[in-house]
Short mmCIF file of C-alpha atoms in Angstrom, two decimals:
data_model
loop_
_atom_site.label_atom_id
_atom_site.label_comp_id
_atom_site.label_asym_id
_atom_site.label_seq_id
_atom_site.Cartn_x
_atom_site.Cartn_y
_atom_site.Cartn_z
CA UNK A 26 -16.76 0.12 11.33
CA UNK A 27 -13.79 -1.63 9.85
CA UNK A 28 -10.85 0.23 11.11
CA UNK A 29 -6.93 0.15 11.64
CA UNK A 30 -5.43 2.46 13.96
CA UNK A 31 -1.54 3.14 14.46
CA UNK A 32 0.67 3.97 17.47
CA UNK A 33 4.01 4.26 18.49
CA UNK A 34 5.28 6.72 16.07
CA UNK A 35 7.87 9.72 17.30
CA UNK A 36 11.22 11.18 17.19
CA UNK A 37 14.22 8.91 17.61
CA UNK A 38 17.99 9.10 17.29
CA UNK A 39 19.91 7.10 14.66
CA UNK A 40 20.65 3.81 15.80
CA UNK A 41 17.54 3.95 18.05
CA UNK A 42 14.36 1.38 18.43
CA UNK A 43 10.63 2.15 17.90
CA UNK A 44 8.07 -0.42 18.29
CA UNK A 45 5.03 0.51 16.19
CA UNK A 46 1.65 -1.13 16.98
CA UNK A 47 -1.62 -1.45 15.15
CA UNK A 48 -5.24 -1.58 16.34
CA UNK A 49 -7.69 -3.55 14.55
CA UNK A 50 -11.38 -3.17 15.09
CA UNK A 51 -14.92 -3.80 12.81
CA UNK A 52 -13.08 -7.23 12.01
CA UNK A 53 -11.00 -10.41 13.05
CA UNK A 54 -7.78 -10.01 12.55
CA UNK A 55 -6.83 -13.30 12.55
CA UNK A 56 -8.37 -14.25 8.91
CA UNK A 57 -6.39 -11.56 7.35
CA UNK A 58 -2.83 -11.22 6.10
CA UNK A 59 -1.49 -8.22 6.83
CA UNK A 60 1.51 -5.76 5.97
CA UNK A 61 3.41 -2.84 7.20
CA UNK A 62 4.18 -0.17 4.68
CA UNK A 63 5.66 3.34 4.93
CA UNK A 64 5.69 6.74 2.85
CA UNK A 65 8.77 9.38 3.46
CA UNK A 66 7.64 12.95 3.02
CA UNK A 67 7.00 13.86 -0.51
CA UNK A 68 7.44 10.31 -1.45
CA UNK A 69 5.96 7.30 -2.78
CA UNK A 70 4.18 4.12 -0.99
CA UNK A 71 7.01 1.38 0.20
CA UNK A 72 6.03 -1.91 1.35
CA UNK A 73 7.99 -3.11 4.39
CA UNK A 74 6.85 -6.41 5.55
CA UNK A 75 4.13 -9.01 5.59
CA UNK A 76 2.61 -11.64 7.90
CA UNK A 77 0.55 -14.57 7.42
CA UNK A 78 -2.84 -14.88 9.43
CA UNK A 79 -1.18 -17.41 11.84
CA UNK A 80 2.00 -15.21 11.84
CA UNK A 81 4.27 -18.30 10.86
CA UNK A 82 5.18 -17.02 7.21
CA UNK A 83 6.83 -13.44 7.23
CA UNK A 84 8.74 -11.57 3.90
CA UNK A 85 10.79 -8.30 4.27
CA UNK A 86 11.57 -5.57 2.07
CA UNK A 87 15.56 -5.38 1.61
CA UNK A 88 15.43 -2.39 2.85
CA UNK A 89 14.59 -3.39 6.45
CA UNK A 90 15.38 -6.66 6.38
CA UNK A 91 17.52 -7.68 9.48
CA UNK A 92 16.47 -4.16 11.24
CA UNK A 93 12.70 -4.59 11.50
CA UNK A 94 10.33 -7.15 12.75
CA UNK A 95 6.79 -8.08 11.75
CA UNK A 96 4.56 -9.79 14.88
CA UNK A 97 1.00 -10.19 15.30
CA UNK A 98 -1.01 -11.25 18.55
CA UNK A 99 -4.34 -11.93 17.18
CA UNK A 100 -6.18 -12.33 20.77
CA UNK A 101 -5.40 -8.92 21.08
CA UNK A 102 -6.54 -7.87 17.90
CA UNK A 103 -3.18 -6.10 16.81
CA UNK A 104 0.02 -5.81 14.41
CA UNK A 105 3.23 -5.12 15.34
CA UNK A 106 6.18 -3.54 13.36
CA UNK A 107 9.58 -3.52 15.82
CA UNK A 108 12.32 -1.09 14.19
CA UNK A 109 15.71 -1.48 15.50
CA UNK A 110 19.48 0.35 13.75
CA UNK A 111 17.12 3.33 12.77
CA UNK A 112 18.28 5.37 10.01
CA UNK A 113 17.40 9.11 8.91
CA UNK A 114 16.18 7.55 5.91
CA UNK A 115 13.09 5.74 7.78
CA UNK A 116 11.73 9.27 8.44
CA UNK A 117 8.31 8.05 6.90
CA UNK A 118 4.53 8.16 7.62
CA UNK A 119 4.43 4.40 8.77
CA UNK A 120 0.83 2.75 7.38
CA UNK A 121 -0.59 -0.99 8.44
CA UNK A 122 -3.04 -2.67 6.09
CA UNK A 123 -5.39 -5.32 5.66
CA UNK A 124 -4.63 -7.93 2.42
CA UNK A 125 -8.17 -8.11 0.63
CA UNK A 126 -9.85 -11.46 1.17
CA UNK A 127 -11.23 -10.92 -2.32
CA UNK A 128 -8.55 -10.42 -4.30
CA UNK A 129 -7.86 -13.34 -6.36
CA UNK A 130 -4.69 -12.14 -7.24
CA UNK A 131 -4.11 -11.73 -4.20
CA UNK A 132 -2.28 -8.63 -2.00
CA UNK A 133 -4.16 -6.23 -2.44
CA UNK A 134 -4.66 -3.69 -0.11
CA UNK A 135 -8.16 -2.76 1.31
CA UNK A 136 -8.47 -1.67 4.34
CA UNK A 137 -5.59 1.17 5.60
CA UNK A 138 -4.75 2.95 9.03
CA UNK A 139 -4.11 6.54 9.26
CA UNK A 140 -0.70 6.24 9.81
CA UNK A 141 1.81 6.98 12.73
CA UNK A 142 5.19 9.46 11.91
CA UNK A 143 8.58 8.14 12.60
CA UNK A 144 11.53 10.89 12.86
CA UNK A 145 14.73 9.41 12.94
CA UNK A 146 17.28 13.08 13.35
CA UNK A 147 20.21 13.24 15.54
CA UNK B 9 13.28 -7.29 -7.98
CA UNK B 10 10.20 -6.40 -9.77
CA UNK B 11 9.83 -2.49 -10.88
CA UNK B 12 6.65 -0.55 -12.06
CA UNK B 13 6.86 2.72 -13.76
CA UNK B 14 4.25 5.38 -13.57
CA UNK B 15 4.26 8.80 -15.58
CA UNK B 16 4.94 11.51 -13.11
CA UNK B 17 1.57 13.60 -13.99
CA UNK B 18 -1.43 13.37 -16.27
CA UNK B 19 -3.95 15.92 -16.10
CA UNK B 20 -7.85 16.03 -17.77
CA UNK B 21 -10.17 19.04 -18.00
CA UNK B 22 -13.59 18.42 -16.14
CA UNK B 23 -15.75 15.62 -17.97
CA UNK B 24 -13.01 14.48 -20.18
CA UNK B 25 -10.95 11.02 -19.54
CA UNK B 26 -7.71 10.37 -17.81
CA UNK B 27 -5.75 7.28 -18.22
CA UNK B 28 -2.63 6.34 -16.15
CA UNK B 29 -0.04 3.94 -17.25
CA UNK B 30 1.73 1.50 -14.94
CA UNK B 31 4.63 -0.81 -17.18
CA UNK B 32 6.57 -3.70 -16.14
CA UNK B 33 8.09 -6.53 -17.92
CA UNK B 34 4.81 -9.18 -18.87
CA UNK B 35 2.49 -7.02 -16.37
CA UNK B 36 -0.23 -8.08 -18.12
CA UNK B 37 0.62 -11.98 -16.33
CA UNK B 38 0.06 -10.06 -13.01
CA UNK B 39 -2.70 -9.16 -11.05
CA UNK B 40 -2.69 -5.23 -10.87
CA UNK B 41 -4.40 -2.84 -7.90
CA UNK B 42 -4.53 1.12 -7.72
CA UNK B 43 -4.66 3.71 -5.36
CA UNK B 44 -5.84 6.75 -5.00
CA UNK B 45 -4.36 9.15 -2.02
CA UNK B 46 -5.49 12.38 -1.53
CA UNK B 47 -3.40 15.02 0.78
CA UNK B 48 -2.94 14.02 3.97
CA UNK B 49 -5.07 10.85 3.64
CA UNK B 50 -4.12 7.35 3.62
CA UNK B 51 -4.50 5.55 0.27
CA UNK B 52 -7.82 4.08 -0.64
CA UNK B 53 -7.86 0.80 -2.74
CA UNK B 54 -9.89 2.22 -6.07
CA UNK B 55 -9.30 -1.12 -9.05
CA UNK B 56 -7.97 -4.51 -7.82
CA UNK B 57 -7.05 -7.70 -9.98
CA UNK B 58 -6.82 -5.34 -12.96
CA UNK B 59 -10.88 -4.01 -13.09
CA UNK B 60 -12.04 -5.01 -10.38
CA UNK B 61 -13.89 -2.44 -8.13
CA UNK B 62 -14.58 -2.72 -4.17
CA UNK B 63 -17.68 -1.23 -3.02
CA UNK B 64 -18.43 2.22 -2.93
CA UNK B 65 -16.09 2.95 -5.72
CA UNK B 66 -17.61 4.70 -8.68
CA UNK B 67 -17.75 3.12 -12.40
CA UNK B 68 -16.07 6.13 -13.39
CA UNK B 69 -12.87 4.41 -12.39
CA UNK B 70 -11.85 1.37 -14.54
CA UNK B 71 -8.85 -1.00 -15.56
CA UNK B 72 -7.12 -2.54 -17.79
CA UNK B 73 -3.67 -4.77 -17.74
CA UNK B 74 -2.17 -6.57 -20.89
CA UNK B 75 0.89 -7.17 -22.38
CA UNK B 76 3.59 -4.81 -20.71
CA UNK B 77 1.19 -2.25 -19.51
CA UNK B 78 -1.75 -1.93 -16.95
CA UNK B 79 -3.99 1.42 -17.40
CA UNK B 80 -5.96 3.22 -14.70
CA UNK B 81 -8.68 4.63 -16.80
CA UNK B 82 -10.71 7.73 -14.91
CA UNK B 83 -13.69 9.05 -17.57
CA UNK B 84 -15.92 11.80 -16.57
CA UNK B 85 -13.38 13.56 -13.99
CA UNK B 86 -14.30 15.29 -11.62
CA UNK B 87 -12.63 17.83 -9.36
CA UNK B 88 -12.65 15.68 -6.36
CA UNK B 89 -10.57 13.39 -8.44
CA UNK B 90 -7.50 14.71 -8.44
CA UNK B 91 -4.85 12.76 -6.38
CA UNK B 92 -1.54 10.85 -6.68
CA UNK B 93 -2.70 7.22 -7.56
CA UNK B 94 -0.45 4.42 -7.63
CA UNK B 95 -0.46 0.58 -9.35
CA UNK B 96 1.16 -2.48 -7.19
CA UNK B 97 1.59 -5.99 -8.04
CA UNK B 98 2.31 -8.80 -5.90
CA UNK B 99 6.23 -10.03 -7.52
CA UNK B 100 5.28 -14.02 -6.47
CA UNK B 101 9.06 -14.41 -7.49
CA UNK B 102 10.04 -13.02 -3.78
CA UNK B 103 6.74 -12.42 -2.39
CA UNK B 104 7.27 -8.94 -2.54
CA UNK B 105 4.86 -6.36 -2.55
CA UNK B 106 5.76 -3.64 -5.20
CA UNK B 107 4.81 -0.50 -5.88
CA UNK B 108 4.92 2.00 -8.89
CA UNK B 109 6.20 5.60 -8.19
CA UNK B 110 2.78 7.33 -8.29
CA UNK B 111 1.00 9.48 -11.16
CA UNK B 112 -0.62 13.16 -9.53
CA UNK B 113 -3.67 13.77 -12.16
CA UNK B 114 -4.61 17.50 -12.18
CA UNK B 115 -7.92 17.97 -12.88
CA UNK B 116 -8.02 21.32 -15.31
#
């Protein structure tokens, strides 16, 4: 079964780091681009980064640009998301999906985790 | 940076047809994808590259993208249908990802 499975989600201070990883399993990783994404309660989806297969061509959302980092080891099989300067405003259910291999326009989003909470709350 | 807009709500009696709107300035020269997410659940990919369907997704669920709009049509709705669904584009101009607010359909 194709699956993506977060971790690393919790409650963390303002100014605190989280390092969010995600599983991959049913597929190889390394022939798909990937992306982070993230929904705060109530709210609607917000990209947040993407990574190329080989991991050497990475794009930010403004938002987190300069705060988070996008990483991949594909002998492991996993995605990483490190989140650094935390703000109350990441409090989000924080998603990792798969870019469809056929999408000819390209970035779509296929395959999705479950998703892993972040609380950031003094 | 690129921006979609999405009606806040549509709703459709049982049977009858929803359509969801997504505009953004010359869409239709986009590739469009929709959502659907359910409560609780993580979104599942239902239309890519404007009509486009992946497997397991029902015909019921259909697209269309030209000019300065993209449309999610949903005909013969069903209960289990109702959702927030959302339309995304890939903004090649900054290789951003982008996302429109989200449309809940109510099912009647």
């Amino acid at each position: 079964e194709v699956q993506l499975v977060e971790t690393g989600g919790g409650m963390e201070q303002p100014g605190g780091s989280l390092r969010l990883t995600c599983a991959a399993s049913g597929f190889i990783l390394s022939v798909y681009e990937m992306s982070w994404l993230r929904q705060s309660p109530g709210k609607g989806l917000e990209w947040l980064a993407y990574i190329s297969t080989a991991g050497n061509t990475i794009y930010y959302a403004d938002s987190v640009k300069g705060r988070f980092t996008i990483s991949r080891d594909n002998a492991k099989n996993s995605l990483y998301l490190q989140m650094s300067g935390l703000r109350a405003e990441d409090t989000a259910i924080y998603y990792c999906a798969r870019e469809s291999s056929s999408s000819l326009g390209g970035a779509a989003f296929d395959v999705w985790g479950r998703g892993t909470m972040v609380s950031v709350s003094s | 940076s690129y921006v979609l807009t999405q009606p806040p709500s549509v709703s459709a009696a049982p049977g009858k047809t929803a359509r969801i709107t997504c505009g953004g300035d010359n869409i239709g020269s986009k590739s469009v994808h929709w959502y659907q997410q359910k409560p609780g659940q993580a979104p599942v990919l239902v239309v890519y590259d404007d009509s486009d369907r992946p497997s397991g997704i029902p015909e019921r669920f259909s697209g269309s993208n030209s000019g300065d709009t993209a449309t999610l049509t949903i005909s013969s709705v069903e209960a289990g249908d109702e959702a927030d669904y959302y339309c995304q584009v890939w903004d090649r101009s900054d290789e951003h990802r982008v996302f429109g607010g989200g449309t809940k359909v109510t099912v009647l």
